[in-house]
Short mmCIF file of C-alpha atoms in Angstrom, two decimals:
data_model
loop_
_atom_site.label_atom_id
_atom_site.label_comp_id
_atom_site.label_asym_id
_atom_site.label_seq_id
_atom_site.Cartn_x
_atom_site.Cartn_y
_atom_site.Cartn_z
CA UNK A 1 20.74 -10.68 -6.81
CA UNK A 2 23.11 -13.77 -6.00
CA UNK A 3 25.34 -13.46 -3.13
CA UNK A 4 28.41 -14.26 -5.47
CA UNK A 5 27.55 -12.10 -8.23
CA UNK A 6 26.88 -9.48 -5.88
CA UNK A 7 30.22 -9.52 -4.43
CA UNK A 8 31.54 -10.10 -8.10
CA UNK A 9 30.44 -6.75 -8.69
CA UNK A 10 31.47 -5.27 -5.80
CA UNK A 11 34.86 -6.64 -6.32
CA UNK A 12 35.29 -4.90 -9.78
CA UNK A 13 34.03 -1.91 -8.71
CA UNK A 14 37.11 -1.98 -5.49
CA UNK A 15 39.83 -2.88 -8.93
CA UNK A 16 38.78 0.33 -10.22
CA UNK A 17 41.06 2.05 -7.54
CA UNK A 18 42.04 -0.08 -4.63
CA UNK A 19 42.90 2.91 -2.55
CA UNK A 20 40.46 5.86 -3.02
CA UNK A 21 36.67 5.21 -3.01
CA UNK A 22 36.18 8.38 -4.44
CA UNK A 23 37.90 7.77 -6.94
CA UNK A 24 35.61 4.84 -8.27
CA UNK A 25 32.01 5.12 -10.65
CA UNK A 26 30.40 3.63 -7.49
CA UNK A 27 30.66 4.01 -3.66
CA UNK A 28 29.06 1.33 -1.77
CA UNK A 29 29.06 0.31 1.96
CA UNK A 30 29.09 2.64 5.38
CA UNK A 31 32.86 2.36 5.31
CA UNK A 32 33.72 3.83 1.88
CA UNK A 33 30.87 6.52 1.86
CA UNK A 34 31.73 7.56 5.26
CA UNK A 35 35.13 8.12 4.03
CA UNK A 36 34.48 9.94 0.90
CA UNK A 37 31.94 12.50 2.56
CA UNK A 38 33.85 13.54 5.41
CA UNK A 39 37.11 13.59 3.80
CA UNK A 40 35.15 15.47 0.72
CA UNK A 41 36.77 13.36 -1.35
CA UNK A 42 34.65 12.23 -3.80
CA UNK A 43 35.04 13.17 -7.71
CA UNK A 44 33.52 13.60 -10.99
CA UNK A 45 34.33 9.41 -11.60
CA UNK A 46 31.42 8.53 -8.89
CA UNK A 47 27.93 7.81 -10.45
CA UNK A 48 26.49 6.65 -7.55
CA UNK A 49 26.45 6.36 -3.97
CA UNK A 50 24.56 4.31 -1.72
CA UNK A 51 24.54 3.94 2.02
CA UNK A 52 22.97 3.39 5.22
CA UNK A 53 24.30 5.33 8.92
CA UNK A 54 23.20 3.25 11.59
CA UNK A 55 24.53 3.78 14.97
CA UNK A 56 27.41 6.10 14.87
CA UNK A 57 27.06 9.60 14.89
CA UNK A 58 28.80 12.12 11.46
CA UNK A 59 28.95 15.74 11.10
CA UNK A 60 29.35 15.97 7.45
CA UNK A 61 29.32 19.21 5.14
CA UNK A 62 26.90 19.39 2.09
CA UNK A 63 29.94 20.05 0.21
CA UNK A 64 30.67 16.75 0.46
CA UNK A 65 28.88 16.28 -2.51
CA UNK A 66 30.09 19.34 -4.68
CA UNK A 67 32.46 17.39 -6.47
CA UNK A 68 30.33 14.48 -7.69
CA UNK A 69 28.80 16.28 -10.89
CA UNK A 70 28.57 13.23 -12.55
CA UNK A 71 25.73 11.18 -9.69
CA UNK A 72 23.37 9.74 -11.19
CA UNK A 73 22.02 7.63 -8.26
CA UNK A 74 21.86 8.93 -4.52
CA UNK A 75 20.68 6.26 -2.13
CA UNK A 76 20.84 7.13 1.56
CA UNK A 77 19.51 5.81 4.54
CA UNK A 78 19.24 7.62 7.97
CA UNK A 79 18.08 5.96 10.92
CA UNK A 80 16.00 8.07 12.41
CA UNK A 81 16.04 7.16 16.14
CA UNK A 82 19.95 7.74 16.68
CA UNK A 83 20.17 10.91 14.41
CA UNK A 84 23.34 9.21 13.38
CA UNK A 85 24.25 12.02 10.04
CA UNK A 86 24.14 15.73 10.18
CA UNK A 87 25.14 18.04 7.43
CA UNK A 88 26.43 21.55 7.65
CA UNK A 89 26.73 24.66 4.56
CA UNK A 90 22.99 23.70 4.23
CA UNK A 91 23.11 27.22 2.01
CA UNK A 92 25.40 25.78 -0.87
CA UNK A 93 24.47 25.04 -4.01
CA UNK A 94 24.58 21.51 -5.49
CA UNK A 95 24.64 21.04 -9.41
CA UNK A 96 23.02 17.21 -9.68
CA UNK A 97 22.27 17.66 -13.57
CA UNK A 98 22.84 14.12 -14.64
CA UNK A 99 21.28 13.13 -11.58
CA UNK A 100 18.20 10.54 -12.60
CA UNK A 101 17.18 8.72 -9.33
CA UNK A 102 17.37 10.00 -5.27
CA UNK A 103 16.11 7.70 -2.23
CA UNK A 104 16.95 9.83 0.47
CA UNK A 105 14.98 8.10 3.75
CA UNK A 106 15.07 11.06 6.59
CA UNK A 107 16.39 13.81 3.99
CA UNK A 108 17.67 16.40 6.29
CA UNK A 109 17.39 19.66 4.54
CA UNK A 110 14.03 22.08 4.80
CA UNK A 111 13.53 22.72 1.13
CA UNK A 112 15.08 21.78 -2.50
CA UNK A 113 16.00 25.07 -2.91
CA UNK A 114 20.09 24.36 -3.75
CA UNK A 115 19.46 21.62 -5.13
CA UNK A 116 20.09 21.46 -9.08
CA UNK A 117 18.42 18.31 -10.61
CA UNK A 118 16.76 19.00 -13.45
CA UNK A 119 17.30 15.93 -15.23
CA UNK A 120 15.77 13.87 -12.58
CA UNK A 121 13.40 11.14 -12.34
CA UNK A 122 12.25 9.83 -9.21
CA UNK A 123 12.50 11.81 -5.67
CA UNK A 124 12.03 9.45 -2.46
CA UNK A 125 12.60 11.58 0.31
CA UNK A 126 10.25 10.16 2.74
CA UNK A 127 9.93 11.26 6.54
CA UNK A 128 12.37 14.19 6.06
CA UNK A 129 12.70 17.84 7.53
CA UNK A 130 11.14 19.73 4.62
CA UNK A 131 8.96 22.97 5.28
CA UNK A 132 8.31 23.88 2.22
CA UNK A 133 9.41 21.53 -1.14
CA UNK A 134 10.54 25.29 -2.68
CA UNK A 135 9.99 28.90 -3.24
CA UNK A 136 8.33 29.89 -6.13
CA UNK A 137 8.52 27.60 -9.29
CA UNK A 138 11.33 24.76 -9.84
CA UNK A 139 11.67 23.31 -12.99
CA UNK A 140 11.70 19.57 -12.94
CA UNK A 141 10.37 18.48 -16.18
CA UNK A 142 11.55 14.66 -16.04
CA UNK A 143 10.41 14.56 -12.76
CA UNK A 144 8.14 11.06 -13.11
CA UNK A 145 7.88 10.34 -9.62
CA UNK A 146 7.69 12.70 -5.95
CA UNK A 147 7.10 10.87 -2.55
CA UNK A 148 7.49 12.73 0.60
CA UNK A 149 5.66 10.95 2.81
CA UNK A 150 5.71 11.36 6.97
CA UNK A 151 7.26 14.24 6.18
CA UNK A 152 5.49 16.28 9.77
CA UNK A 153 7.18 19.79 9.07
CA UNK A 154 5.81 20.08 5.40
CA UNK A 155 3.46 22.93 5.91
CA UNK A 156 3.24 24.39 2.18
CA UNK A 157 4.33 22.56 -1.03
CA UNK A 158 5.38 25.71 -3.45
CA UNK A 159 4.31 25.59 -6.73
CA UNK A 160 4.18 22.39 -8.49
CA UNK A 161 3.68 23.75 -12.12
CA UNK A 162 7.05 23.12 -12.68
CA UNK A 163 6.40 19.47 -13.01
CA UNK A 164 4.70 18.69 -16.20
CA UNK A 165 5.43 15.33 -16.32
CA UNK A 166 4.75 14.16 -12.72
CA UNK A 167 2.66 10.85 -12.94
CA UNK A 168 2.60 9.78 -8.92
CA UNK A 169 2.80 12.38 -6.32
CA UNK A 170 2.86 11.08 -2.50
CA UNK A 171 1.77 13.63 0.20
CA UNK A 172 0.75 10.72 2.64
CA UNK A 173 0.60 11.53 6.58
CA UNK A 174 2.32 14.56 5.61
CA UNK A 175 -0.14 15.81 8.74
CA UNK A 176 1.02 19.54 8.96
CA UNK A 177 0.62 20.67 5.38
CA UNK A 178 -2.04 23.34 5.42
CA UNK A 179 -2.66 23.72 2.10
CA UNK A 180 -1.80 22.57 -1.76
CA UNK A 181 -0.73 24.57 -4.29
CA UNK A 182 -3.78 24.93 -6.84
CA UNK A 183 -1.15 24.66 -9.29
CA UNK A 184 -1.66 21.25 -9.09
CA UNK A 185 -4.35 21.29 -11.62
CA UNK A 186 -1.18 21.82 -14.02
CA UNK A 187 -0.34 18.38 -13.53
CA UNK A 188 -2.15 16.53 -16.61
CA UNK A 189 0.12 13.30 -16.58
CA UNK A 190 -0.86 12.95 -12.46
CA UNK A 191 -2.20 9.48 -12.41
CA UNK A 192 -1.38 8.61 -8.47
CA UNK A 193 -2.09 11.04 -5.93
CA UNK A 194 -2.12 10.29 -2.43
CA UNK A 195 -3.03 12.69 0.40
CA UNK A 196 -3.85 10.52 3.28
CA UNK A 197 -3.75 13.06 6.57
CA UNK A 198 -4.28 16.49 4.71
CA UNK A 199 -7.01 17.52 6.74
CA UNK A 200 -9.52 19.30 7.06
CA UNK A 201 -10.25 18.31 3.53
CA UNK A 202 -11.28 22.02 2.56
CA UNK A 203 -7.47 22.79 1.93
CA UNK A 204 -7.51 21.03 -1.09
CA UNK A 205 -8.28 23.04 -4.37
CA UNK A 206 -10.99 20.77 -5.64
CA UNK A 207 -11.96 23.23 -8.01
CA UNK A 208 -7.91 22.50 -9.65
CA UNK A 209 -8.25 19.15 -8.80
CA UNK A 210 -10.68 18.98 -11.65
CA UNK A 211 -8.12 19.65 -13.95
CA UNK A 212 -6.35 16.12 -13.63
CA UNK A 213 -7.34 14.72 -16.78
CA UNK A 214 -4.75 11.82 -16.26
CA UNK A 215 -5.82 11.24 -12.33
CA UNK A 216 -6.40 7.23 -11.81
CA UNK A 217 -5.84 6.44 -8.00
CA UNK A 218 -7.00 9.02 -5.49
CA UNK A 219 -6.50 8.28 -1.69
CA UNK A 220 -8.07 10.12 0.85
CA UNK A 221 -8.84 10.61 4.67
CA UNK A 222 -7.76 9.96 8.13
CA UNK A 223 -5.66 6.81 8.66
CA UNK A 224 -5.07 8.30 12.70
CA UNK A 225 -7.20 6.06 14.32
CA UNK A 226 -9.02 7.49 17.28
CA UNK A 227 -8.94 11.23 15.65
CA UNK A 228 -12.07 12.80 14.50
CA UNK A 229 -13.43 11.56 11.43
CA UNK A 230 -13.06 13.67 7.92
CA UNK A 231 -16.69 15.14 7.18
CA UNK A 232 -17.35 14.56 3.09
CA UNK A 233 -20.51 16.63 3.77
CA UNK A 234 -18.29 20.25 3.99
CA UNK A 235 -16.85 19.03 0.63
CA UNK A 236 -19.62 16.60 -0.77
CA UNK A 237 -20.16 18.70 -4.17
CA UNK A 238 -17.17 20.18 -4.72
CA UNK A 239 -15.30 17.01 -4.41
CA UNK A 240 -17.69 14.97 -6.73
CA UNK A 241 -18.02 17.90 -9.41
CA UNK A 242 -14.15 17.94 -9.44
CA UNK A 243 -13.65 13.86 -10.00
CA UNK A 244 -16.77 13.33 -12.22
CA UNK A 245 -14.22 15.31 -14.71
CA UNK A 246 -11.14 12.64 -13.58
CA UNK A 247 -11.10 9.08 -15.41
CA UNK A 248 -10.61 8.12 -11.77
CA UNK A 249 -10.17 4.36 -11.56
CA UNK A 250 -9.28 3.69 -7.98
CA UNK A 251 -10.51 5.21 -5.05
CA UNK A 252 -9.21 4.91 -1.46
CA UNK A 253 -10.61 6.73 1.74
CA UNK A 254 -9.66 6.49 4.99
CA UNK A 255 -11.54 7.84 8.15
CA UNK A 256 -14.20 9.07 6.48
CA UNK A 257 -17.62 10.02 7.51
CA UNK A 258 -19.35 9.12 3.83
CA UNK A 259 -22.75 9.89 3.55
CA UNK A 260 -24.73 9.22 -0.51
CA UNK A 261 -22.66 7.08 -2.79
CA UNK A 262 -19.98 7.27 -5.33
CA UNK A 263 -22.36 6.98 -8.44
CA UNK A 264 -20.81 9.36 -9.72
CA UNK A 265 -17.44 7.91 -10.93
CA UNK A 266 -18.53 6.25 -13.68
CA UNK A 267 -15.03 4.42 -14.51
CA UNK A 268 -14.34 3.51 -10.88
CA UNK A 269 -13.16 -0.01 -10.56
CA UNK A 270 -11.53 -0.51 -7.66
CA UNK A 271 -13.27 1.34 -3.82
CA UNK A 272 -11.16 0.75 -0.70
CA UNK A 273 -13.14 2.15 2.40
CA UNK A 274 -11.53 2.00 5.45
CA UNK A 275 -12.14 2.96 9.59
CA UNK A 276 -14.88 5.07 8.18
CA UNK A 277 -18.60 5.44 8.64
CA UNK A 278 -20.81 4.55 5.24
CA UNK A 279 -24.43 4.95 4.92
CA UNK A 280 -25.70 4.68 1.44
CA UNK A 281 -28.86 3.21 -0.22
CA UNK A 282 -28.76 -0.89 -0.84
CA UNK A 283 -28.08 -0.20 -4.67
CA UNK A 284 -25.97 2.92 -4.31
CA UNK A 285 -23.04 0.87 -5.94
CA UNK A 286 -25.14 -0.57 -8.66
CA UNK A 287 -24.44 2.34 -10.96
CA UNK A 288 -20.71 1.68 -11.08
CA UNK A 289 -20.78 -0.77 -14.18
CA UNK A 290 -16.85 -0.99 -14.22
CA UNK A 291 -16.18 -1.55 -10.60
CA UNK A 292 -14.01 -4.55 -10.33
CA UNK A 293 -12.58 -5.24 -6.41
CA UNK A 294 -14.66 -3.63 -3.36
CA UNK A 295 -13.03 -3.76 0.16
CA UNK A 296 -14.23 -2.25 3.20
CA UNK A 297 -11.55 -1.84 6.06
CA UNK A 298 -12.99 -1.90 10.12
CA UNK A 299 -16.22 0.10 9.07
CA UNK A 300 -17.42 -0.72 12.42
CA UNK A 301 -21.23 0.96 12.09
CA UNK A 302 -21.53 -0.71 8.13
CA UNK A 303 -24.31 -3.70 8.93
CA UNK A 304 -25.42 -4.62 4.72
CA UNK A 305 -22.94 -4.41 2.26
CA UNK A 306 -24.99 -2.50 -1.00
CA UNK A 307 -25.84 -4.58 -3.52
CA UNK A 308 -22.80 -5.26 -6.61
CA UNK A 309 -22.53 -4.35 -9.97
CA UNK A 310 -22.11 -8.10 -11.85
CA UNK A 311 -18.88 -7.00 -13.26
CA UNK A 312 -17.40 -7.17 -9.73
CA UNK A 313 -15.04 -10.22 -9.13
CA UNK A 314 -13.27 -9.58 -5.80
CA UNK A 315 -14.68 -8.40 -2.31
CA UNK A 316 -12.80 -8.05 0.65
CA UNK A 317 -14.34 -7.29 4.27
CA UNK A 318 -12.33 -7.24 7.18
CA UNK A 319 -13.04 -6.25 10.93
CA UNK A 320 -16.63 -5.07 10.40
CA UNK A 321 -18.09 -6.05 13.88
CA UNK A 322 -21.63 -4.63 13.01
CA UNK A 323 -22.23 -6.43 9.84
CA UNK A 324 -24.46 -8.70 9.31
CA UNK A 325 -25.42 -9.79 6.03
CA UNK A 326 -23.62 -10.12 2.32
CA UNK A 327 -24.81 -8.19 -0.28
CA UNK A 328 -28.40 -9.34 -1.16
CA UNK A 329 -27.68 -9.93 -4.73
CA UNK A 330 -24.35 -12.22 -4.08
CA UNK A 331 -26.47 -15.10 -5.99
CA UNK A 332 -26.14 -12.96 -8.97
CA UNK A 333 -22.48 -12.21 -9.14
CA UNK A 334 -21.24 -14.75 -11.18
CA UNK A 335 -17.79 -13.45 -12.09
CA UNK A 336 -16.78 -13.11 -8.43
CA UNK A 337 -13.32 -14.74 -7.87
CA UNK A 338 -12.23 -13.84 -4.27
CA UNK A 339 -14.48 -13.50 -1.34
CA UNK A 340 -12.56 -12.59 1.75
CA UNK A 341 -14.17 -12.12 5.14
CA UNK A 342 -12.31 -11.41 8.61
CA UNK A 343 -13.36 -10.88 12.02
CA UNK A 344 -16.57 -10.03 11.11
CA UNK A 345 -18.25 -12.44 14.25
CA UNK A 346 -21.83 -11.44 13.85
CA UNK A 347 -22.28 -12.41 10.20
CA UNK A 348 -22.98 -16.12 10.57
CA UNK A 349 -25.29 -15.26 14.01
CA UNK A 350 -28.31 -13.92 12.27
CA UNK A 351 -28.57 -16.45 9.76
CA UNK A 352 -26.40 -19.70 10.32
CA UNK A 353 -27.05 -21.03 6.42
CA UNK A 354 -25.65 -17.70 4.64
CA UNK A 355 -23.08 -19.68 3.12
CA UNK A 356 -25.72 -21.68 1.13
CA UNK A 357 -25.64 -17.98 -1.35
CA UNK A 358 -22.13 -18.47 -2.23
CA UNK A 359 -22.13 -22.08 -3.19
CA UNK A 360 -23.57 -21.26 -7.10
CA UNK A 361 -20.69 -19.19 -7.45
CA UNK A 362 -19.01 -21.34 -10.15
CA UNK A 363 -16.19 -19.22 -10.94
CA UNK A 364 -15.18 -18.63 -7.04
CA UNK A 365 -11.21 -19.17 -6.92
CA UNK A 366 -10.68 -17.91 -3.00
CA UNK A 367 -12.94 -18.29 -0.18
CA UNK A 368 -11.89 -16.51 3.35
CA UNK A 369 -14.35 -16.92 6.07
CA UNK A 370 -12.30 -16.62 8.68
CA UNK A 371 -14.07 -15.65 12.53
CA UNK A 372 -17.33 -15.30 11.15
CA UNK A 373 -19.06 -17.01 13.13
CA UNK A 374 -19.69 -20.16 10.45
CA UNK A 375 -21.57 -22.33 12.66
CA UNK A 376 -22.39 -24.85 9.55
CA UNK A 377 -20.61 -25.97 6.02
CA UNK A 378 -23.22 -26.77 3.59
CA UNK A 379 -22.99 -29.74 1.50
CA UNK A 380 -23.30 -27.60 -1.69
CA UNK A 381 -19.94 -26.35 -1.02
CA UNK A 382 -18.58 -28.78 -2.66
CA UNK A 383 -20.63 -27.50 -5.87
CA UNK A 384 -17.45 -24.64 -5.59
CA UNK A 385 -15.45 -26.70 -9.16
CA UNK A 386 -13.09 -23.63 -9.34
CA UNK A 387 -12.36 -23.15 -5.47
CA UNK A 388 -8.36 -23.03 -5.01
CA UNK A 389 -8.29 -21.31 -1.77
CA UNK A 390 -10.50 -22.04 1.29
CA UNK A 391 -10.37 -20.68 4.31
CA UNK A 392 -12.33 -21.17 7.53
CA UNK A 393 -10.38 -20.84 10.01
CA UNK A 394 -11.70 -19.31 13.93
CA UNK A 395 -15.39 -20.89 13.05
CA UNK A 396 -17.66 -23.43 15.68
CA UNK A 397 -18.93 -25.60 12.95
CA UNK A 398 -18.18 -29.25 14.40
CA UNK A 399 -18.07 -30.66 10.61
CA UNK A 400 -17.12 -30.86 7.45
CA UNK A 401 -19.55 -32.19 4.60
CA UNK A 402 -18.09 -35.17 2.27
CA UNK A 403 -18.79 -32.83 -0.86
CA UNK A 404 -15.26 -31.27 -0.04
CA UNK A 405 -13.72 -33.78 -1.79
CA UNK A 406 -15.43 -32.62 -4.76
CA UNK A 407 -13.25 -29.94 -4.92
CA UNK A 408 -10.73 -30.98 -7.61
CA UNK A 409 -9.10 -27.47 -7.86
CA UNK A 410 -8.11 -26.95 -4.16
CA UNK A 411 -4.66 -26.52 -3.30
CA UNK A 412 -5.06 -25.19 0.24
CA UNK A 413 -7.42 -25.51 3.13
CA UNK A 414 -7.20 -23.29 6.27
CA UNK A 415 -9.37 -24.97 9.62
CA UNK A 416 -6.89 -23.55 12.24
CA UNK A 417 -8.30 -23.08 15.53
CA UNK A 418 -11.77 -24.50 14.10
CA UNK A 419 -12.07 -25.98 17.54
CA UNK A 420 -14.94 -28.04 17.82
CA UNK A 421 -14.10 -29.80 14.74
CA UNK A 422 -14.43 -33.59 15.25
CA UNK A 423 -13.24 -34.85 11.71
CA UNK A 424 -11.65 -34.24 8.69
CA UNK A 425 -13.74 -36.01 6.07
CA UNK A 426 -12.19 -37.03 2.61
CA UNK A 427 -9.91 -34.61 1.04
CA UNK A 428 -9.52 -33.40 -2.40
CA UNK A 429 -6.34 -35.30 -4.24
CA UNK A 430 -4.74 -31.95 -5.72
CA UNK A 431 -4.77 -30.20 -1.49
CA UNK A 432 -1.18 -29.61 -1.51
CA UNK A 433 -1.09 -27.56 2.37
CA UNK A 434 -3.95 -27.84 5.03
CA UNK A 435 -3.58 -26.17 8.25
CA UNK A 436 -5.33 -27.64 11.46
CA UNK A 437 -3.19 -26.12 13.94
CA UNK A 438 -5.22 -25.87 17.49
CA UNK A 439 -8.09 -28.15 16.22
CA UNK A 440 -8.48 -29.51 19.89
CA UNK A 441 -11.37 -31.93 18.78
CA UNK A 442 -9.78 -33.70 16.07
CA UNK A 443 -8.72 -36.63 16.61
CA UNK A 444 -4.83 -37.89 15.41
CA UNK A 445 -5.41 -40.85 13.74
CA UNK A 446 -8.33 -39.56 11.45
CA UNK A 447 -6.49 -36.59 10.62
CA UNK A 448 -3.41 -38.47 9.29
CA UNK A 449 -5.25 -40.74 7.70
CA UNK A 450 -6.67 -38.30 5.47
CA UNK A 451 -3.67 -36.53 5.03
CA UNK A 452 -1.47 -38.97 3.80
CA UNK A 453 -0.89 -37.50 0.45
CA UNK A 454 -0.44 -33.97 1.45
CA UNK A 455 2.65 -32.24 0.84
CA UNK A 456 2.57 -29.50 3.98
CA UNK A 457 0.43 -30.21 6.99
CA UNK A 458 -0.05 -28.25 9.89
CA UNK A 459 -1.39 -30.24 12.74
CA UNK A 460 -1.22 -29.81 16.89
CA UNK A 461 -3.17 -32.00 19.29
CA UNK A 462 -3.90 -31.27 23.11
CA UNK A 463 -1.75 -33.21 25.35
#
């Protein structure tokens, strides 16, 4: 929003009674909601409050909020390093019923138990002190959205029956919950679910998670680094007889030990493996005829990527130290669009011409090579008509061929720290931004020269 309009707003708001915040539709600003919640003076005129407590410590009462009947938008946040808000009366009831949308960062209360909301729509209570979300069942039928995330005291989530039209549901790094409701097969308009650090993975009721007809995006697994891997094996058939039944779409796993395939997801179409261990046969993927974008995340033991499905047009590989080859069948995968590689060093040192494969990709938009050890650039890159993006950045090769001015489409090339590069050849007339920053071996001259009619260049020589 525009600064002016902003304060435009802001200014109206302030006419609707100069001297009471409380008495206003809105209370915006540290200032004014500090005032209304420890005086207690707020009223049935506020609709919504939003504020941030930074530095200064409050003791406020929860009845702070008794008289504002008429919220229908809560937006705190708490930083949580200086503990700077604490709230008494933590038993006493609070009627929210037109009440429609809460972002509550570091939501200090252990449950939702006095809190009546029925009306609402989105819960964002991320990182707070929750134990359990509630006793027994609690009605939320417009409930759309429920994040809790980092919330490390959650240890049971009550039943979640209650929520009949919950369509995303966030339990991520929530690393002390020991077990979810199997009510949560109830859910049949869940089509996000995220439950990143719920391990080990047998306290999920797969046998309820079957029940998800709606279920799109999973995410699973371990995102805690150096901690033991999550075993699929203890859960291998459960887990697949529970989403073969889901028109699962997306799937995300983190920290995974992954053993087989995922064949069995016949609508999958996007797979995001990350800091996990994947062993599978070289056409274990081949059966997922939908699967659009592939990406595989510091899978540090994965040497071939399995062969594609044609229908896939993005893949994205980054940190992979082990690996060594692309997929066999990358000549064949003509509607790929974006092929993004990262710090994966050994995949140029086994075979120094594996870019030759990608150069009859026709339809390739993006392509990120970037510290893969690229020791040479064919010529038949330039063969690349549809290339906007190219990337090959933290690479030995000493050249460039001339067929990169063929590239009519390219906007932007990327040759930072490409430091045995002697010379830029000719340059496609559309580049708009090329970035040659630490190119020690180019020479200053030759590089402007070729860069006269770029807009944004990004050049350093050695002194």
């Amino acid at each position: 929003m525009h600064h002016a309009i902003r304060e435009m707003g802001l200014e109206i708001v302030r006419q609707e009674n100069e001297d009471e915040p409380g008495q206003r539709t809105r209370v915006w600003g540290q200032k004014d909601a500090m005032r209304v919640l420890t005086e207690c003076s707020g009223t049935e005129s506020v609709e919504s409050i939003s504020v941030a407590f930074l530095k200064d410590t409050h003791d406020v009462t929860l009845n702070a909020f008794g008289k504002m009947t008429n919220l229908r938008l809560i937006y705190v946040w708490i930083d949580g390093y200086s503990h700077s808000l604490y709230f008494r009366d933590e038993t006493s009831h609070l009627c929210f019923k037109k009440l429609k949308y809460m972002h509550w960062i570091h939501f200090p209360f252990k449950s939702l138990d006095n809190f009546d909301m029925c009306n609402v729509v989105v819960l964002t209570l991320t990182e707070s002190r929750f134990e359990t979300l509630w006793e027994g069942i609690k009605s939320l039928k417009k409930l759309r959205i429920l994040d809790v995330t980092r919330s490390y005291s959650l240890t049971k989530t009550g039943n979640l029956s209650g929520l009949e039209n919950l369509e995303e549901l966030y339990f991520h790094d929530c690393v002390n919950l020991k077990k979810l409701h199997r009510s949560i097969g109830d859910l049949q308009k869940l089509a996000i679910l995220d439950l990143r650090s719920i391990r080990p993975l047998t306290r999920i009721p797969w046998e309820s998670m079957g029940k998800l007809t709606s279920l799109q995006k999973l995410v699973l697994g371990n995102i805690h680094g150096p901690s033991p891997k999550l075993d699929f094996e203890e859960v291998h058939e459960p887990l697949l007889y529970s989403l073969q039944k889901c028109p699962i779409t997306e799937l995300s796993l983190f920290g995974c030990n992954l053993s087989g395939g995922v064949v069995s997801l016949p609508w999958l179409k996007h797979f995001n493996l990350w800091d996990s261990n994947y062993s599978s046969h070289p056409d274990s993927l081949l059966q997922l005829h939908q699967l659009n974008t592939i990406e595989f995340g510091y899978c540090s033991l994965i040497q071939p990527i399995p062969n594609l499905p044609g229908t896939v047009t993005s893949v994205k590989v980054f940190g992979c130290g082990s690996l060594v080859n692309l997929p066999s069948n990358i000549t064949e995968l003509k509607s790929l669009k974006v092929l993004n590689f990262k710090d994966c060093p050994k995949l140029g040192s086994e075979d120094p011409h594996f870019l030759m494969k990608v150069t009859g990709l026709t339809n390739l938009r993006v392509l990120k090579m970037k510290h893969c050890s690229v020791s040479q650039v064919p010529n038949e890159i330039g063969n690349l008509v549809s290339l906007k993006k190219l990337n090959l950045s933290s690479n030995p090769f000493s050249s460039l061929p001339d067929s990169l001015s063929n590239l009519s489409q390219l906007l932007y090339l990327n040759i930072e720290r490409c430091e045995q590069l002697r010379l830029l050849p000719l340059i496609p007339s559309n580049l708009t931004e090329i970035n040659a920053y630490w190119c020690r071996s180019l020479g200053a001259m030759s590089t402007v020269s070729v860069c006269t009619n770029v807009c944004k260049v990004y050049i350093s020589f050695p002194s």
